[in-house]
Tab-separated table of C-alpha atoms in Angstrom:
chain	number	residue	atom	x	y	z
A	1	MET	CA	39.631	-34.320	-81.765
A	2	PHE	CA	39.977	-38.083	-82.143
A	3	GLY	CA	41.871	-37.952	-85.511
A	4	GLY	CA	44.991	-39.674	-84.212
A	5	LEU	CA	43.178	-42.476	-82.346
A	6	SER	CA	41.883	-45.771	-83.591
A	7	ASN	CA	38.277	-46.785	-83.341
A	8	GLY	CA	39.027	-49.171	-80.457
A	9	ALA	CA	40.710	-46.452	-78.393
A	10	ILE	CA	37.835	-44.062	-78.976
A	11	THR	CA	35.331	-46.694	-77.930
A	12	ALA	CA	37.277	-47.468	-74.728
A	13	PHE	CA	37.497	-43.765	-73.853
A	14	LEU	CA	33.747	-43.251	-74.307
A	15	ILE	CA	32.957	-46.316	-72.183
A	16	THR	CA	35.266	-45.073	-69.400
A	17	LEU	CA	33.658	-41.590	-69.515
A	18	SER	CA	30.167	-43.118	-69.334
A	19	VAL	CA	31.151	-45.214	-66.306
A	20	LEU	CA	32.577	-42.173	-64.488
A	21	MET	CA	29.412	-40.146	-65.143
A	22	ALA	CA	27.272	-43.013	-63.883
A	23	LEU	CA	29.342	-43.235	-60.692
A	24	LEU	CA	28.966	-39.474	-60.129
A	25	LEU	CA	25.206	-39.701	-60.543
A	26	VAL	CA	25.033	-42.573	-58.043
A	27	PHE	CA	27.181	-40.599	-55.576
A	28	PHE	CA	24.944	-37.503	-55.778
A	29	ALA	CA	21.819	-39.627	-55.395
A	30	LEU	CA	23.209	-41.247	-52.237
A	31	GLU	CA	24.145	-37.861	-50.717
A	32	LEU	CA	20.675	-36.473	-51.430
A	33	ALA	CA	19.005	-39.473	-49.805
A	34	LYS	CA	21.301	-39.151	-46.778
A	35	ASP	CA	20.410	-35.468	-46.303
A	36	LYS	CA	16.695	-36.244	-46.413
A	37	ALA	CA	17.077	-39.068	-43.912
A	38	ASN	CA	19.293	-37.043	-41.527
A	39	PRO	CA	18.428	-33.312	-41.518
A	40	PRO	CA	20.980	-30.836	-40.086
A	41	GLU	CA	21.382	-30.722	-36.305
A	42	GLU	CA	20.095	-27.153	-36.107
A	43	GLU	CA	16.823	-28.095	-37.829
A	44	GLN	CA	16.445	-31.125	-35.553
A	45	ALA	CA	17.019	-29.007	-32.444
A	46	GLU	CA	14.534	-26.397	-33.621
A	47	GLU	CA	11.855	-29.028	-34.360
A	48	GLN	CA	12.426	-30.681	-30.950
A	49	GLU	CA	12.177	-27.324	-29.154
A	50	GLN	CA	8.951	-26.417	-30.949
A	51	SER	CA	7.403	-29.813	-30.205
A	52	SER	CA	8.436	-29.644	-26.520
A	53	CYS	CA	7.046	-26.097	-26.149
A	54	SER	CA	3.723	-27.071	-27.713
A	55	GLN	CA	3.544	-30.197	-25.524
A	56	GLU	CA	4.392	-28.192	-22.372
A	57	GLN	CA	1.768	-25.582	-23.241
A	58	GLY	CA	-0.837	-28.286	-23.791
A	59	ASN	CA	0.002	-29.988	-20.508
A	60	SER	CA	-0.043	-26.651	-18.682
A	61	GLU	CA	-3.496	-25.811	-20.003
A	62	ASP	CA	-4.864	-29.247	-19.118
A	63	SER	CA	-3.388	-29.281	-15.617
A	64	SER	CA	-4.376	-25.658	-15.006
A	65	SER	CA	-7.996	-26.381	-15.795
A	66	GLN	CA	-7.919	-29.302	-13.376
A	67	ARG	CA	-6.289	-27.277	-10.590
A	68	VAL	CA	-8.825	-24.475	-10.863
A	69	GLU	CA	-11.565	-26.960	-10.099
A	70	VAL	CA	-9.949	-28.584	-7.070
A	71	LEU	CA	-8.333	-25.661	-5.223
A	72	PRO	CA	-10.370	-25.250	-2.025
A	73	VAL	CA	-10.785	-21.999	-0.104
A	74	TYR	CA	-10.723	-21.419	3.656
A	75	THR	CA	-13.938	-20.754	5.553
A	76	ILE	CA	-12.531	-17.595	7.011
A	77	GLN	CA	-15.415	-16.973	9.391
A	78	SER	CA	-14.039	-19.721	11.649
A	79	TYR	CA	-10.998	-17.584	12.479
A	80	GLU	CA	-10.807	-14.456	14.522
A	81	VAL	CA	-10.264	-11.231	12.633
A	82	VAL	CA	-6.718	-10.071	13.363
A	83	ASP	CA	-6.624	-6.537	14.702
A	84	GLU	CA	-4.319	-4.535	12.463
A	85	ASP	CA	-3.928	-1.426	14.539
A	86	VAL	CA	-0.919	0.444	13.194
A	87	SER	CA	0.536	0.896	16.661
A	88	ASP	CA	0.780	-2.893	17.138
A	89	CYS	CA	1.944	-3.759	13.652
A	90	PRO	CA	5.759	-3.500	13.927
A	91	SER	CA	6.006	-6.377	16.418
A	92	GLN	CA	3.388	-8.409	14.577
A	93	THR	CA	5.183	-7.969	11.283
A	94	VAL	CA	8.470	-9.379	12.559
A	95	GLU	CA	6.775	-12.486	13.929
A	96	GLU	CA	4.357	-13.238	11.129
A	97	LEU	CA	6.761	-12.766	8.274
A	98	GLN	CA	9.701	-14.451	10.040
A	99	GLU	CA	11.963	-11.783	8.648
A	100	PRO	CA	13.807	-9.986	11.457
A	101	VAL	CA	16.702	-9.084	9.206
A	102	GLN	CA	14.535	-7.336	6.627
A	103	GLN	CA	12.358	-5.696	9.259
A	104	ALA	CA	15.414	-4.264	11.004
A	105	GLU	CA	17.794	-3.651	8.161
A	106	THR	CA	21.122	-1.936	8.411
A	107	ILE	CA	21.691	1.431	6.804
A	108	GLU	CA	21.223	1.145	3.053
A	109	THR	CA	23.020	3.080	0.357
A	110	GLN	CA	20.974	5.980	-0.952
A	111	PRO	CA	21.400	7.961	-4.174
A	112	GLN	CA	24.626	9.949	-4.352
A	113	GLU	CA	22.995	13.351	-4.035
A	114	GLN	CA	21.523	12.400	-0.625
A	115	ASP	CA	24.480	10.540	0.874
A	116	ASP	CA	26.196	13.447	2.634
A	117	THR	CA	23.123	15.118	4.120
A	118	THR	CA	21.548	11.828	5.212
A	119	ALA	CA	24.719	10.554	6.855
A	120	GLN	CA	25.320	13.833	8.700
A	121	ALA	CA	21.745	14.050	9.929
A	122	LEU	CA	21.722	10.431	11.101
A	123	LYS	CA	25.011	10.823	12.937
A	124	LYS	CA	23.627	13.886	14.664
A	125	GLY	CA	20.426	12.025	15.562
A	126	ILE	CA	22.334	8.993	16.803
A	127	ALA	CA	24.447	11.194	19.059
A	128	THR	CA	21.309	12.501	20.781
A	129	LEU	CA	19.818	9.016	21.202
A	130	LEU	CA	22.749	6.891	22.298
A	131	PRO	CA	23.332	6.701	26.050
A	132	VAL	CA	26.106	8.978	27.252
A	133	GLU	CA	27.689	6.125	29.193
A	134	ASP	CA	27.985	3.946	26.065
A	135	GLU	CA	31.691	4.167	25.272
A	136	THR	CA	32.114	0.547	24.161
A	137	GLY	CA	30.813	0.960	20.611
A	138	GLU	CA	28.322	-1.839	21.205
A	139	MET	CA	25.326	0.188	20.040
A	140	GLY	CA	24.111	0.374	16.452
A	141	VAL	CA	21.281	1.843	14.380
A	142	ARG	CA	18.761	-0.243	12.473
A	143	TYR	CA	15.643	0.701	10.548
A	144	ASP	CA	12.110	-0.645	10.912
A	145	ARG	CA	10.521	0.018	7.515
A	146	SER	CA	6.773	0.142	7.001
A	147	PHE	CA	5.099	-1.495	3.997
A	148	THR	CA	4.650	1.929	2.395
A	149	ALA	CA	8.317	2.799	2.914
A	150	LYS	CA	9.432	-0.497	1.373
A	151	LEU	CA	7.172	0.116	-1.600
A	152	ILE	CA	8.489	3.654	-2.074
A	153	GLN	CA	12.089	2.403	-2.099
A	154	SER	CA	11.363	-0.624	-4.317
A	155	ASP	CA	12.364	-1.041	-7.941
A	156	ASP	CA	10.053	0.343	-10.617
A	157	GLN	CA	9.250	-3.218	-11.754
A	158	VAL	CA	7.983	-4.106	-8.263
A	159	LYS	CA	5.828	-0.954	-8.215
A	160	GLU	CA	4.375	-1.887	-11.603
A	161	TRP	CA	3.480	-5.403	-10.424
A	162	TYR	CA	1.984	-3.993	-7.198
A	163	SER	CA	-0.213	-1.579	-9.147
A	164	GLU	CA	-1.428	-4.314	-11.506
A	165	ILE	CA	-2.303	-6.778	-8.726
A	166	LYS	CA	-4.007	-4.134	-6.571
A	167	ASN	CA	-6.095	-2.953	-9.517
A	168	HIS	CA	-7.159	-6.542	-10.157
A	169	LEU	CA	-8.172	-7.008	-6.518
A	170	LEU	CA	-10.173	-3.786	-6.428
A	171	SER	CA	-11.821	-4.513	-9.780
A	172	TYR	CA	-14.302	-6.707	-7.862
A	173	LYS	CA	-17.292	-5.202	-6.114
A	174	LYS	CA	-17.275	-4.863	-2.302
A	175	VAL	CA	-13.515	-5.459	-2.018
A	176	ARG	CA	-11.901	-2.996	0.409
A	177	ALA	CA	-8.189	-2.286	0.952
A	178	ARG	CA	-6.459	-1.169	4.157
A	179	ILE	CA	-2.757	-0.455	4.661
A	180	SER	CA	-1.221	-1.172	8.076
A	181	TRP	CA	2.410	-0.850	9.128
A	182	GLY	CA	3.656	-4.116	7.673
A	183	ARG	CA	1.175	-5.034	4.932
A	184	GLU	CA	-1.897	-4.169	2.883
A	185	SER	CA	-5.041	-6.242	3.472
A	186	PHE	CA	-8.018	-6.848	1.172
A	187	ARG	CA	-11.403	-7.855	2.572
A	188	ILE	CA	-14.934	-8.737	1.585
A	189	GLY	CA	-17.077	-7.895	4.577
A	190	LYS	CA	-15.101	-9.064	7.628
A	191	ASP	CA	-13.167	-11.726	5.722
A	192	CYS	CA	-9.563	-11.004	4.771
A	193	PHE	CA	-8.837	-13.090	1.675
A	194	ALA	CA	-5.596	-11.487	0.411
A	195	ARG	CA	-2.642	-9.454	1.651
A	196	LEU	CA	0.300	-7.773	-0.049
A	197	VAL	CA	3.657	-7.716	1.743
A	198	ILE	CA	7.256	-7.013	0.770
A	199	LYS	CA	9.899	-9.475	1.972
A	200	GLY	CA	13.332	-8.036	1.359
A	201	LYS	CA	12.925	-6.599	-2.137
A	202	THR	CA	10.285	-9.083	-3.326
A	203	LEU	CA	6.551	-8.356	-3.579
A	204	CYS	CA	4.504	-11.240	-2.120
A	205	VAL	CA	0.796	-12.095	-2.139
A	206	MET	CA	-0.740	-13.915	0.831
A	207	LEU	CA	-3.963	-15.722	-0.098
A	208	ALA	CA	-6.814	-17.591	1.607
A	209	ILE	CA	-6.021	-20.929	-0.036
A	210	ILE	CA	-5.053	-24.203	1.611
A	211	PRO	CA	-1.331	-24.554	0.791
A	212	MET	CA	-1.474	-28.343	0.365
A	213	SER	CA	-3.883	-27.951	-2.538
A	214	CYS	CA	-1.126	-26.211	-4.514
A	215	ASN	CA	1.312	-29.122	-4.279
A	216	ASP	CA	2.555	-30.391	-7.657
A	217	THR	CA	1.018	-27.428	-9.466
A	218	LYS	CA	2.443	-24.471	-11.337
A	219	TYR	CA	1.731	-22.302	-8.270
A	220	LYS	CA	4.964	-22.513	-6.261
A	221	ILE	CA	3.799	-21.215	-2.880
A	222	GLU	CA	5.138	-21.126	0.694
A	223	ASP	CA	3.119	-22.530	3.594
A	224	LEU	CA	2.559	-20.077	6.495
A	225	ALA	CA	-0.268	-22.026	8.140
A	226	ASP	CA	1.800	-22.581	11.298
A	227	LEU	CA	1.892	-18.837	12.018
A	228	PRO	CA	-1.137	-17.778	14.121
A	229	SER	CA	-1.385	-14.368	12.464
A	230	CYS	CA	-1.510	-15.972	8.989
A	231	LYS	CA	-4.316	-18.489	9.583
A	232	ASP	CA	-6.692	-16.683	7.255
A	233	THR	CA	-4.071	-16.165	4.493
A	234	PRO	CA	-1.590	-19.059	4.856
A	235	CYS	CA	-0.510	-19.271	1.225
A	236	LEU	CA	2.413	-16.950	0.338
A	237	TYR	CA	3.253	-16.458	-3.351
A	238	ARG	CA	6.353	-14.507	-4.408
A	239	ILE	CA	6.030	-12.236	-7.442
A	240	LYS	CA	9.228	-12.509	-9.486
A	241	SER	CA	8.030	-12.194	-13.092
A	242	ASN	CA	5.115	-11.113	-15.272
A	243	ARG	CA	4.020	-14.744	-15.513
A	244	ARG	CA	3.740	-14.950	-11.724
A	245	VAL	CA	1.585	-11.815	-11.785
A	246	THR	CA	-0.778	-13.661	-14.119
A	247	TYR	CA	-0.782	-16.732	-11.846
A	248	ALA	CA	-1.488	-14.556	-8.783
A	249	LYS	CA	-4.483	-13.030	-10.550
A	250	GLU	CA	-5.718	-16.536	-11.369
A	251	LEU	CA	-5.550	-17.518	-7.688
A	252	ILE	CA	-7.388	-14.325	-6.712
A	253	ASP	CA	-10.137	-15.144	-9.208
A	254	ILE	CA	-10.468	-18.651	-7.740
A	255	ILE	CA	-10.971	-17.240	-4.236
A	256	LEU	CA	-13.436	-14.543	-5.247
A	257	GLU	CA	-15.432	-17.069	-7.233
A	258	GLU	CA	-16.245	-18.738	-3.898
A	259	TYR	CA	-17.688	-15.417	-2.707
A	260	ASP	CA	-19.722	-14.978	-5.913
A	261	ALA	CA	-17.996	-11.619	-6.299
A	262	GLN	CA	-18.811	-9.651	-9.433
A	263	LEU	CA	-16.518	-7.388	-11.425
A	264	ALA	CA	-17.199	-3.654	-11.207
A	265	SER	CA	-17.706	-2.630	-14.815
A	266	SER	CA	-17.452	1.102	-14.127
A	267	ARG	CA	-14.106	1.054	-12.302
A	268	GLU	CA	-11.067	2.378	-14.142
A	269	ALA	CA	-7.512	1.287	-13.414
A	270	VAL	CA	-5.528	3.538	-11.063
A	271	ASP	CA	-1.789	4.129	-11.178
A	272	TYR	CA	-0.506	3.370	-7.657
A	273	TYR	CA	3.098	4.228	-8.480
A	274	LEU	CA	4.937	5.946	-5.596
A	275	PRO	CA	8.086	7.961	-6.436
A	276	TYR	CA	11.320	7.146	-4.654
A	277	GLU	CA	12.187	8.981	-1.414
A	278	GLY	CA	15.328	8.837	0.707
A	279	THR	CA	15.519	7.203	4.109
A	280	LEU	CA	15.810	10.512	5.985
A	281	ASP	CA	12.638	11.872	4.370
A	282	LEU	CA	10.726	8.702	5.236
A	283	ILE	CA	11.939	8.906	8.842
A	284	LYS	CA	10.588	12.460	9.043
A	285	ARG	CA	7.234	11.254	7.672
A	286	GLY	CA	7.097	8.448	10.253
A	287	LEU	CA	7.225	5.685	7.631
A	288	ILE	CA	10.574	4.390	8.914
A	289	LYS	CA	11.327	3.998	12.614
A	290	ARG	CA	14.931	4.246	13.683
A	291	ARG	CA	16.007	1.919	16.473
A	292	ILE	CA	19.147	1.877	18.585
A	293	VAL	CA	20.037	-1.752	19.218
A	294	ALA	CA	22.856	-3.772	20.719
A	295	LYS	CA	25.324	-5.281	18.258
A	296	SER	CA	25.843	-8.382	20.416
A	297	LYS	CA	23.539	-10.557	22.509
A	298	ASP	CA	25.539	-9.841	25.648
A	299	PHE	CA	24.789	-6.128	25.407
A	300	LEU	CA	21.063	-6.057	26.190
A	301	THR	CA	20.239	-2.339	26.225
A	302	HIS	CA	17.677	-1.498	23.549
A	303	VAL	CA	16.727	2.110	22.814
A	304	ASN	CA	13.808	2.898	20.514
A	305	SER	CA	13.716	5.933	18.258
A	306	PRO	CA	11.633	8.832	19.595
A	307	THR	CA	8.066	9.062	18.364
A	308	ASP	CA	6.574	11.958	20.316
A	309	GLY	CA	9.769	13.874	20.977
A	310	ASP	CA	10.375	12.354	24.394
A	311	GLY	CA	12.618	9.491	23.177
A	312	GLY	CA	11.440	5.977	23.937
A	313	VAL	CA	13.926	3.984	25.978
A	314	GLY	CA	13.518	0.295	26.786
A	315	VAL	CA	15.585	-2.528	28.197
A	316	ALA	CA	15.431	-5.887	26.430
């Protein structure tokens, strides 16, 4: 290989080759050290996310344990028991939930197979209810939905959350449930400590907890203490996820701990799922009340849907 070269040339070639190999080794060593010092961005992001999740979980557990100790409960005996007669509930519901739009919703779209029959029947019913002298087109139809009707026409996820929370409430001894027009109430003795309502399409839990005690906590509640009908359950908590179902059950446990309530070991969970029904069927069952109302404030005539066949008519 080196037959045509002198000894000096061979020696210079070998020295040059050795220097190049040494430089390559130094280069590889520097790259390896750089990789160890600066890991890839994806690994860094993953490690940061894991550390933040573990830190958040630790903080949540610590703060949760502190909140459970300090959350006070109303002395409900100091308030009058609200009469929940079904006949008085429609007007009470509008005031206490501050939701006139949801309580008197416009006609909603029903499944395709019921559209034609429902629309025809409603038009026929409207024709018999509207005043003959109304030729201005100022009258409209709105629906007053009961709590049961809203639950029946809710999404399956809402029905699942409702069933889980109700089973948890009734898993305690001496807890009784009662459904009125606008809500479902849960009592121990004469004290109402929890209610279930539906605002729009959202299931909500009203609880006997001082709202201010939930400030700066994981329980994001709404304060209804200014409403007279909500004095005994002024804390409204919207159920929007499975995690919020768990938090609602925690709040229920905190309240019932004040009553020294015990779990009923023999009670089995009940499926409270209600299958969907169309608006016309619910009107026939009396779970939705149809109202003829004025479309503008200047047109004050207000005609209620008939309840006993005689057609209730009122002037606002």
